[in-house]
Amino acid sequence: MKPRFALVFSLILSLIFGQIISLIFVNFAQADSKKNAYSCIDHEGKPMTVVDTTRGRIQLIVWESDYFRASGWTPEKRCQEVSKRFQQFSDNSTLRFIANGMIGKYQVICVSPQSPPPSTNIVCQEQNLLMTLEPKDKPVEVMKQLFEDAVKIEAMPIRRGQAVLDLDKYFAVAPLMDAVSPIQKPPLIPEEKKPPQSGTTIECPPILCD
């Protein structure tokens, strides 16, 4: 009786563990399918950074402003590079908030996985750098210009000189470009070839550092 009981018990345990492993794989697959996809597209003749979410496609940045024009970066190139960085930060789970700040002597826009306590600002770090600004730029005004849709629905509060955009809250209420938006992999705008990069740290022309 004991060997038979041990065999039955072993079969039951195998079935239970098999079900648990199956559920784990299903959960991982579902989580992966729900990832936001950032891309640079051509929308009505203008380069645009968009994000495909479970709700649909959301406009993030229309690259048509006069900011950064003196830096030599074309709107298409800015769109491609910033969209790529959005995706990298999203894949690394470090993209939740966007804010202006400082890294050394440079004015920057960066991302953060979490919001600081109410009495402090988000601290920008090199590993979370989204773009650098020119010294003469007004960072809050640049944020307003870039994320104008978020400003329209009052989704980007300003506190102590720092504009902070909570992407999760914005994506929950932002107007949709398409009612249903499958996850796609543009970019629809061909990427430009980039020159070889040096190993310098944050020494680069304003708008972007690699």
mmCIF file of N, CA, C and O in Angstrom, residues 195-204 210:
data_model
loop_
_atom_site.group_PDB
_atom_site.id
_atom_site.type_symbol
_atom_site.label_atom_id
_atom_site.label_comp_id
_atom_site.label_asym_id
_atom_site.label_seq_id
_atom_site.Cartn_x
_atom_site.Cartn_y
_atom_site.Cartn_z
ATOM 1 N N PRO A 195 27.038 58.970 -36.579
ATOM 2 C CA PRO A 195 28.497 58.845 -36.580
ATOM 3 C C PRO A 195 28.968 58.042 -35.390
ATOM 4 O O PRO A 195 28.247 57.907 -34.407
ATOM 5 N N PRO A 196 30.168 57.488 -35.430
ATOM 6 C CA PRO A 196 30.689 56.737 -34.282
ATOM 7 C C PRO A 196 30.692 57.594 -33.032
ATOM 8 O O PRO A 196 30.981 58.779 -33.071
ATOM 9 N N GLN A 197 30.348 56.975 -31.892
ATOM 10 C CA GLN A 197 30.240 57.696 -30.631
ATOM 11 C C GLN A 197 31.543 57.619 -29.850
ATOM 12 O O GLN A 197 32.207 56.592 -29.822
ATOM 13 N N SER A 198 31.887 58.690 -29.191
ATOM 14 C CA SER A 198 33.053 58.691 -28.310
ATOM 15 C C SER A 198 32.615 58.252 -26.928
ATOM 16 O O SER A 198 31.441 58.149 -26.633
ATOM 17 N N GLY A 199 33.550 58.044 -26.034
ATOM 18 C CA GLY A 199 33.207 57.576 -24.704
ATOM 19 C C GLY A 199 33.036 58.684 -23.698
ATOM 20 O O GLY A 199 33.106 58.460 -22.508
ATOM 21 N N THR A 200 32.789 59.906 -24.150
ATOM 22 C CA THR A 200 32.671 61.030 -23.231
ATOM 23 C C THR A 200 31.368 60.964 -22.474
ATOM 24 O O THR A 200 30.416 60.335 -22.897
ATOM 25 N N THR A 201 31.328 61.642 -21.350
ATOM 26 C CA THR A 201 30.161 61.653 -20.488
ATOM 27 C C THR A 201 29.456 62.988 -20.567
ATOM 28 O O THR A 201 30.021 64.019 -20.222
ATOM 29 N N ILE A 202 28.231 62.982 -21.060
ATOM 30 C CA ILE A 202 27.326 64.116 -21.169
ATOM 31 C C ILE A 202 27.965 65.351 -21.790
ATOM 32 O O ILE A 202 27.552 66.466 -21.546
ATOM 33 N N GLU A 203 28.989 65.175 -22.609
ATOM 34 C CA GLU A 203 29.566 66.262 -23.381
ATOM 35 C C GLU A 203 29.093 66.106 -24.823
ATOM 36 O O GLU A 203 29.654 65.367 -25.610
ATOM 37 N N CYS A 204 28.014 66.777 -25.174
ATOM 38 C CA CYS A 204 27.451 66.598 -26.496
ATOM 39 C C CYS A 204 26.640 67.821 -26.872
ATOM 40 O O CYS A 204 26.353 68.653 -26.042
ATOM 41 N N ASP A 210 24.269 60.624 -26.001
ATOM 42 C CA ASP A 210 24.187 59.173 -26.178
ATOM 43 C C ASP A 210 25.000 58.460 -25.108
ATOM 44 O O ASP A 210 25.867 59.025 -24.508
#
